[in-house]
Amino acid sequence: MRLWIYCIGHMRGTPEGLLCEDFVDRARKTGRGLGFTAVSIEELPVSKHRESAVRIKDECERLSARLPDGAHVILLDAKGKGMTSEDFAEMLGSLRDVGTKDLCFVIGGPDGLAALPGKKAGRSLAFGPQTWPHLLARALLCEQVYRAITILAGHPYHRA
């Protein structure tokens, strides 16, 4: 199964970007032997439209166009449902085991995220009731993907 993180905004050269690269690299290496054939981040630029609603619509249309056909989609949203790391790992393992080809996590831009045209999200995921800056939410997601893969591998990284 290929794991994709699609997000609005670029983080090249930021401390959060380096952190994401580290966790994604670790997830790739550990995940290969577990059936996770790729772990990738794709960044799209923030919309330049003046109105917030138009920016969100533009960003969601561009995100939707990038998602692979038939992908299982999970939206990161402050109003979504939280999960324990163990539950997150179980979800990844279950999706892999039923033959899901692509699992896509989607993070919107600074103005938020709306429904993706032509795509149905399998769930909305939140990292607690707090609102997180987008760059930190991305870093948290990359860490949780790595943590989930280590849980599935029986690796000692996760010490619960």
Coordinates of N, CA and C in Angstrom, one line a residue:
M1 N 0.9 -1.2 0.0 CA 0.0 0.0 0.0 C 0.9 1.2 0.0
R2 N 0.5 2.2 -0.8 CA 1.2 3.5 -0.8 C 0.6 4.5 0.1
L3 N 1.4 5.1 0.9 CA 0.9 6.2 1.8 C 1.3 7.5 1.3
W4 N 0.3 8.4 1.1 CA 0.5 9.7 0.6 C 0.0 10.7 1.6
I5 N 0.8 11.8 1.7 CA 0.4 13.0 2.5 C 0.3 14.1 1.5
Y6 N -0.9 14.6 1.2 CA -1.1 15.7 0.3 C -1.4 17.0 1.2
C7 N -0.8 18.1 0.9 CA -1.0 19.2 1.8 C -0.8 20.5 1.0
I8 N -1.4 21.5 1.5 CA -1.3 22.9 0.9 C -0.2 23.6 1.7
G9 N 0.7 24.2 0.9 CA 1.8 25.0 1.5 C 3.1 24.3 1.5
H10 N 4.2 25.0 1.3 CA 5.5 24.4 1.2 C 6.2 24.6 2.5
M11 N 7.0 23.6 2.9 CA 7.8 23.7 4.1 C 9.3 23.5 4.0
R12 N 9.7 23.6 2.7 CA 11.2 23.4 2.5 C 12.0 24.4 3.3
G13 N 13.0 23.8 3.9 CA 14.0 24.7 4.6 C 13.5 25.0 6.0
T14 N 12.4 24.5 6.5 CA 11.9 24.8 7.8 C 12.3 23.7 8.7
P15 N 12.4 24.0 10.0 CA 12.7 22.9 11.0 C 11.6 21.8 10.9
E16 N 10.3 22.2 10.7 CA 9.3 21.2 10.6 C 9.5 20.3 9.3
G17 N 9.9 20.9 8.3 CA 10.2 20.2 7.0 C 11.2 19.2 7.2
L18 N 12.3 19.5 7.9 CA 13.4 18.6 8.2 C 12.9 17.4 9.0
L19 N 12.1 17.7 10.0 CA 11.5 16.7 10.8 C 10.6 15.7 10.0
C20 N 9.8 16.3 9.2 CA 8.9 15.5 8.3 C 9.8 14.6 7.4
E21 N 10.8 15.1 6.8 CA 11.7 14.3 5.9 C 12.3 13.2 6.7
D22 N 12.7 13.4 7.9 CA 13.3 12.4 8.7 C 12.3 11.3 9.0
F23 N 11.1 11.6 9.5 CA 10.1 10.6 9.8 C 9.6 9.9 8.5
V24 N 9.5 10.5 7.4 CA 9.1 9.9 6.2 C 10.1 8.9 5.7
D25 N 11.4 9.3 5.8 CA 12.5 8.4 5.4 C 12.5 7.2 6.3
R26 N 12.3 7.4 7.6 CA 12.3 6.2 8.5 C 11.1 5.3 8.2
A27 N 10.0 5.9 7.9 CA 8.7 5.1 7.6 C 8.9 4.3 6.3
R28 N 9.6 5.0 5.3 CA 9.8 4.2 4.0 C 10.7 3.0 4.3
K29 N 11.8 3.2 5.0 CA 12.7 2.1 5.2 C 12.1 1.0 6.1
T30 N 11.4 1.3 7.1 CA 10.8 0.3 8.0 C 9.6 -0.3 7.3
G31 N 8.8 0.5 6.5 CA 7.6 0.0 6.0 C 7.7 -0.9 4.8
R32 N 8.8 -0.8 4.1 CA 9.0 -1.7 2.8 C 8.7 -3.1 3.1
G33 N 9.3 -3.6 4.2 CA 9.1 -5.1 4.5 C 7.7 -5.4 5.0
L34 N 6.9 -4.4 5.3 CA 5.6 -4.6 5.8 C 4.5 -4.4 4.8
G35 N 4.8 -4.2 3.6 CA 3.8 -4.0 2.5 C 3.5 -2.5 2.3
F36 N 4.2 -1.6 2.9 CA 4.0 -0.2 2.6 C 5.1 0.2 1.5
T37 N 4.7 0.2 0.3 CA 5.6 0.3 -0.8 C 6.1 1.8 -1.0
A38 N 5.4 2.7 -0.5 CA 5.9 4.1 -0.6 C 5.3 4.9 0.5
V39 N 6.0 5.9 0.9 CA 5.5 7.0 1.8 C 6.0 8.3 1.2
S40 N 5.0 9.1 0.8 CA 5.4 10.3 0.1 C 4.6 11.5 0.6
I41 N 5.2 12.7 0.5 CA 4.5 14.0 0.7 C 4.5 14.8 -0.6
E42 N 3.3 15.3 -0.9 CA 3.2 16.1 -2.0 C 2.6 17.5 -1.6
E43 N 3.3 18.5 -1.9 CA 2.9 19.9 -1.4 C 2.3 20.6 -2.6
L44 N 1.2 21.3 -2.4 CA 0.6 22.2 -3.4 C 0.7 23.6 -2.9
P45 N 0.8 24.6 -3.8 CA 0.9 26.0 -3.3 C -0.4 26.5 -2.7
V46 N -0.3 27.4 -1.8 CA -1.4 28.1 -1.2 C -2.1 28.9 -2.3
S47 N -3.4 28.9 -2.3 CA -4.2 29.7 -3.3 C -3.9 31.2 -3.2
K48 N -3.9 31.9 -4.3 CA -3.6 33.3 -4.2 C -4.9 34.2 -4.3
H49 N -6.1 33.5 -4.3 CA -7.3 34.2 -4.4 C -7.5 35.1 -3.1
R50 N -8.2 36.2 -3.2 CA -8.4 37.1 -2.1 C -9.4 36.6 -1.0
E51 N -10.5 36.0 -1.5 CA -11.5 35.6 -0.5 C -11.2 34.2 0.0
S52 N -11.4 34.1 1.3 CA -11.2 32.8 2.0 C -11.9 31.6 1.4
A53 N -13.2 31.8 1.1 CA -14.1 30.7 0.6 C -13.6 30.3 -0.8
V54 N -13.1 31.3 -1.6 CA -12.6 31.0 -2.9 C -11.3 30.2 -2.8
R55 N -10.4 30.7 -1.9 CA -9.2 30.0 -1.7 C -9.4 28.5 -1.3
I56 N -10.2 28.3 -0.3 CA -10.5 26.9 0.1 C -11.0 26.1 -1.1
K57 N -11.9 26.6 -1.8 CA -12.5 25.9 -3.0 C -11.4 25.5 -4.0
D58 N -10.6 26.5 -4.3 CA -9.5 26.3 -5.2 C -8.5 25.2 -4.7
E59 N -8.1 25.3 -3.5 CA -7.2 24.4 -2.9 C -7.8 23.0 -2.9
C60 N -9.0 22.9 -2.5 CA -9.7 21.5 -2.5 C -9.8 20.9 -3.9
E61 N -10.1 21.8 -4.9 CA -10.2 21.3 -6.2 C -8.8 20.7 -6.7
R62 N -7.7 21.5 -6.4 CA -6.4 21.0 -6.8 C -6.0 19.8 -6.0
L63 N -6.3 19.7 -4.7 CA -6.0 18.5 -3.9 C -6.7 17.3 -4.5
S64 N -8.0 17.5 -4.8 CA -8.8 16.4 -5.3 C -8.3 15.9 -6.6
A65 N -7.8 16.8 -7.5 CA -7.3 16.4 -8.8 C -6.0 15.6 -8.6
R66 N -5.3 15.7 -7.6 CA -4.0 15.0 -7.4 C -4.2 13.6 -6.8
L67 N -5.3 13.4 -6.1 CA -5.4 12.1 -5.4 C -5.6 10.9 -6.4
P68 N -5.0 9.8 -6.2 CA -5.1 8.7 -7.1 C -6.6 8.2 -7.1
D69 N -7.0 7.7 -8.2 CA -8.4 7.1 -8.3 C -8.5 5.9 -7.4
G70 N -9.6 5.8 -6.7 CA -9.9 4.7 -5.8 C -9.2 4.8 -4.5
A71 N -8.5 5.9 -4.2 CA -7.7 6.0 -3.0 C -8.6 6.1 -1.8
H72 N -8.2 5.5 -0.6 CA -8.9 5.7 0.6 C -8.4 7.1 1.2
V73 N -9.3 8.0 1.4 CA -8.9 9.4 1.8 C -9.2 9.6 3.3
I74 N -8.3 10.2 4.0 CA -8.5 10.6 5.4 C -8.1 12.1 5.4
L75 N -9.1 12.9 5.9 CA -8.9 14.4 6.0 C -8.4 14.7 7.4
L76 N -7.4 15.5 7.5 CA -7.0 16.0 8.8 C -7.8 17.3 9.1
D77 N -8.5 17.3 10.2 CA -9.5 18.3 10.5 C -9.6 18.4 12.0
A78 N -9.5 19.6 12.5 CA -9.6 19.8 14.0 C -10.9 19.3 14.5
K79 N -12.0 19.2 13.7 CA -13.3 18.7 14.1 C -13.4 17.2 13.9
G80 N -12.3 16.5 13.4 CA -12.3 15.1 13.2 C -12.2 14.3 14.5
K81 N -12.2 13.0 14.4 CA -12.1 12.1 15.5 C -10.7 11.8 15.8
G82 N -10.3 11.8 17.1 CA -9.0 11.4 17.5 C -8.8 9.9 17.5
M83 N -7.6 9.4 17.5 CA -7.3 8.0 17.6 C -6.1 7.8 18.5
T84 N -6.0 6.7 19.2 CA -4.7 6.4 19.8 C -3.7 5.9 18.7
S85 N -2.5 5.9 19.1 CA -1.4 5.5 18.1 C -1.7 4.0 17.8
E86 N -2.1 3.2 18.7 CA -2.4 1.8 18.5 C -3.5 1.6 17.5
D87 N -4.6 2.4 17.7 CA -5.7 2.4 16.8 C -5.3 2.8 15.4
F88 N -4.5 3.9 15.3 CA -4.0 4.4 14.0 C -3.2 3.3 13.3
A89 N -2.4 2.6 14.0 CA -1.6 1.5 13.5 C -2.5 0.4 13.0
E90 N -3.5 0.0 13.8 CA -4.4 -1.0 13.4 C -5.2 -0.6 12.1
M91 N -5.6 0.6 12.0 CA -6.3 1.1 10.8 C -5.4 1.0 9.6
L92 N -4.1 1.4 9.7 CA -3.2 1.3 8.6 C -3.0 -0.2 8.2
G93 N -2.8 -1.0 9.2 CA -2.6 -2.5 8.9 C -3.9 -3.1 8.3
S94 N -5.0 -2.7 8.8 CA -6.3 -3.3 8.2 C -6.5 -2.8 6.8
L95 N -6.3 -1.6 6.5 CA -6.4 -1.1 5.1 C -5.4 -1.8 4.2
R96 N -4.2 -2.0 4.6 CA -3.2 -2.7 3.9 C -3.7 -4.1 3.6
D97 N -4.2 -4.8 4.7 CA -4.5 -6.2 4.6 C -5.7 -6.5 3.7
V98 N -6.6 -5.5 3.5 CA -7.8 -5.7 2.6 C -7.4 -5.3 1.2
G99 N -6.2 -4.9 0.9 CA -5.8 -4.6 -0.4 C -5.9 -3.2 -0.9
T100 N -6.0 -2.3 0.0 CA -6.0 -0.8 -0.3 C -4.7 -0.5 -1.0
K101 N -4.9 0.1 -2.2 CA -3.7 0.4 -3.0 C -3.1 1.7 -2.6
D102 N -3.9 2.7 -2.3 CA -3.4 4.1 -1.9 C -4.2 4.6 -0.7
L103 N -3.5 5.0 0.3 CA -4.1 5.7 1.4 C -3.6 7.1 1.4
C104 N -4.5 8.1 1.3 CA -4.1 9.5 1.2 C -4.6 10.3 2.4
F105 N -3.7 11.0 3.1 CA -4.0 11.9 4.1 C -4.0 13.3 3.5
V106 N -4.9 14.1 3.8 CA -5.1 15.4 3.2 C -5.1 16.5 4.3
I107 N -4.2 17.5 4.1 CA -4.1 18.6 5.0 C -4.4 19.9 4.2
G108 N -5.4 20.6 4.6 CA -5.7 21.9 3.9 C -4.8 23.0 4.1
G109 N -5.1 24.2 3.6 CA -4.3 25.3 3.8 C -4.6 26.1 5.0
P110 N -4.1 27.3 5.2 CA -4.3 28.1 6.4 C -5.8 28.4 6.6
D111 N -6.6 28.4 5.6 CA -8.0 28.8 5.8 C -8.8 27.5 6.1
G112 N -8.2 26.3 6.0 CA -9.0 25.1 6.3 C -9.2 24.3 5.1
L113 N -10.1 23.3 5.2 CA -10.3 22.3 4.2 C -11.8 22.1 4.1
A114 N -12.3 21.9 2.9 CA -13.7 21.5 2.7 C -13.8 20.2 2.0
A115 N -15.0 19.8 1.7 CA -15.1 18.5 1.0 C -14.3 18.5 -0.3
L116 N -13.8 17.4 -0.7 CA -13.0 17.3 -1.9 C -13.9 17.0 -3.1
P117 N -14.0 17.8 -4.1 CA -14.9 17.5 -5.2 C -14.6 16.1 -5.8
G118 N -15.6 15.3 -6.0 CA -15.5 14.0 -6.6 C -14.8 12.9 -5.7
K119 N -14.5 13.2 -4.5 CA -13.8 12.2 -3.6 C -14.6 12.1 -2.3
K120 N -14.7 10.9 -1.8 CA -15.3 10.7 -0.5 C -14.3 10.3 0.5
A121 N -14.3 11.0 1.6 CA -13.3 10.8 2.7 C -13.8 9.6 3.5
G122 N -12.9 8.7 3.9 CA -13.2 7.6 4.7 C -13.4 8.0 6.2
R123 N -12.7 9.1 6.5 CA -12.9 9.6 7.9 C -12.1 11.0 8.0
S124 N -12.4 11.7 9.1 CA -11.7 12.9 9.4 C -10.9 12.6 10.7
L125 N -9.7 13.0 10.7 CA -8.8 12.7 11.8 C -8.3 14.0 12.5
A126 N -8.4 14.0 13.8 CA -7.9 15.2 14.6 C -6.8 14.7 15.5
F127 N -5.8 15.6 15.8 CA -4.8 15.4 16.8 C -5.2 16.1 18.0
G128 N -6.3 15.7 18.6 CA -6.8 16.3 19.8 C -7.6 17.5 19.6
P129 N -8.2 18.1 20.6 CA -9.1 19.2 20.5 C -8.4 20.6 20.2
Q130 N -7.1 20.6 20.3 CA -6.4 21.9 20.0 C -6.4 22.1 18.5
T131 N -6.1 23.4 18.1 CA -5.9 23.7 16.8 C -4.3 23.8 16.6
W132 N -3.8 23.1 15.6 CA -2.4 23.0 15.4 C -2.0 23.8 14.2
P133 N -0.8 24.5 14.2 CA -0.4 25.1 12.9 C -0.2 24.0 11.9
H134 N -0.4 24.4 10.6 CA -0.4 23.4 9.6 C 1.0 22.6 9.5
L135 N 2.1 23.4 9.7 CA 3.4 22.7 9.6 C 3.6 21.7 10.8
L136 N 3.1 22.0 11.9 CA 3.2 21.1 13.1 C 2.2 19.9 12.9
A137 N 1.1 20.2 12.3 CA 0.1 19.1 12.1 C 0.8 18.1 11.1
R138 N 1.4 18.6 10.1 CA 2.1 17.8 9.1 C 3.2 16.9 9.8
A139 N 4.0 17.6 10.7 CA 5.1 16.9 11.4 C 4.5 15.8 12.3
L140 N 3.3 16.1 13.0 CA 2.7 15.1 13.8 C 2.2 13.9 13.0
L141 N 1.6 14.2 11.8 CA 1.2 13.1 11.0 C 2.3 12.2 10.5
C142 N 3.4 12.8 10.1 CA 4.6 12.0 9.7 C 5.1 11.2 10.8
E143 N 5.1 11.7 12.0 CA 5.6 11.0 13.2 C 4.6 9.8 13.4
Q144 N 3.3 10.1 13.4 CA 2.4 9.0 13.7 C 2.4 7.9 12.6
V145 N 2.6 8.3 11.4 CA 2.8 7.2 10.3 C 4.0 6.4 10.6
Y146 N 5.1 7.0 11.0 CA 6.3 6.2 11.4 C 6.0 5.3 12.6
R147 N 5.4 5.9 13.6 CA 5.0 5.2 14.8 C 4.1 4.0 14.5
A148 N 3.1 4.2 13.7 CA 2.2 3.1 13.3 C 3.0 2.0 12.6
I149 N 3.9 2.3 11.7 CA 4.6 1.3 11.1 C 5.5 0.5 12.0
T150 N 6.1 1.2 13.0 CA 6.9 0.5 14.0 C 6.1 -0.3 14.9
I151 N 4.9 0.1 15.2 CA 4.0 -0.7 16.0 C 3.7 -2.0 15.2
L152 N 3.3 -1.9 14.0 CA 3.0 -3.1 13.1 C 4.3 -4.0 13.0
A153 N 5.4 -3.4 13.0 CA 6.7 -4.2 12.9 C 7.1 -4.8 14.2
G154 N 6.5 -4.4 15.3 CA 7.0 -4.9 16.6 C 8.3 -4.2 17.1
H155 N 8.6 -3.1 16.5 CA 9.8 -2.3 16.8 C 9.7 -1.6 18.1
P156 N 10.7 -1.4 18.9 CA 10.6 -0.8 20.2 C 10.4 0.7 20.2
Y157 N 10.3 1.4 19.1 CA 10.2 2.8 19.1 C 9.0 3.2 19.9
H158 N 7.9 2.5 19.8 CA 6.6 2.8 20.5 C 6.6 2.1 21.8
R159 N 6.7 2.8 22.9 CA 6.7 2.3 24.2 C 5.5 2.7 25.0
A160 N 4.4 2.0 24.9 CA 3.2 2.5 25.5 C 3.0 1.8 26.9

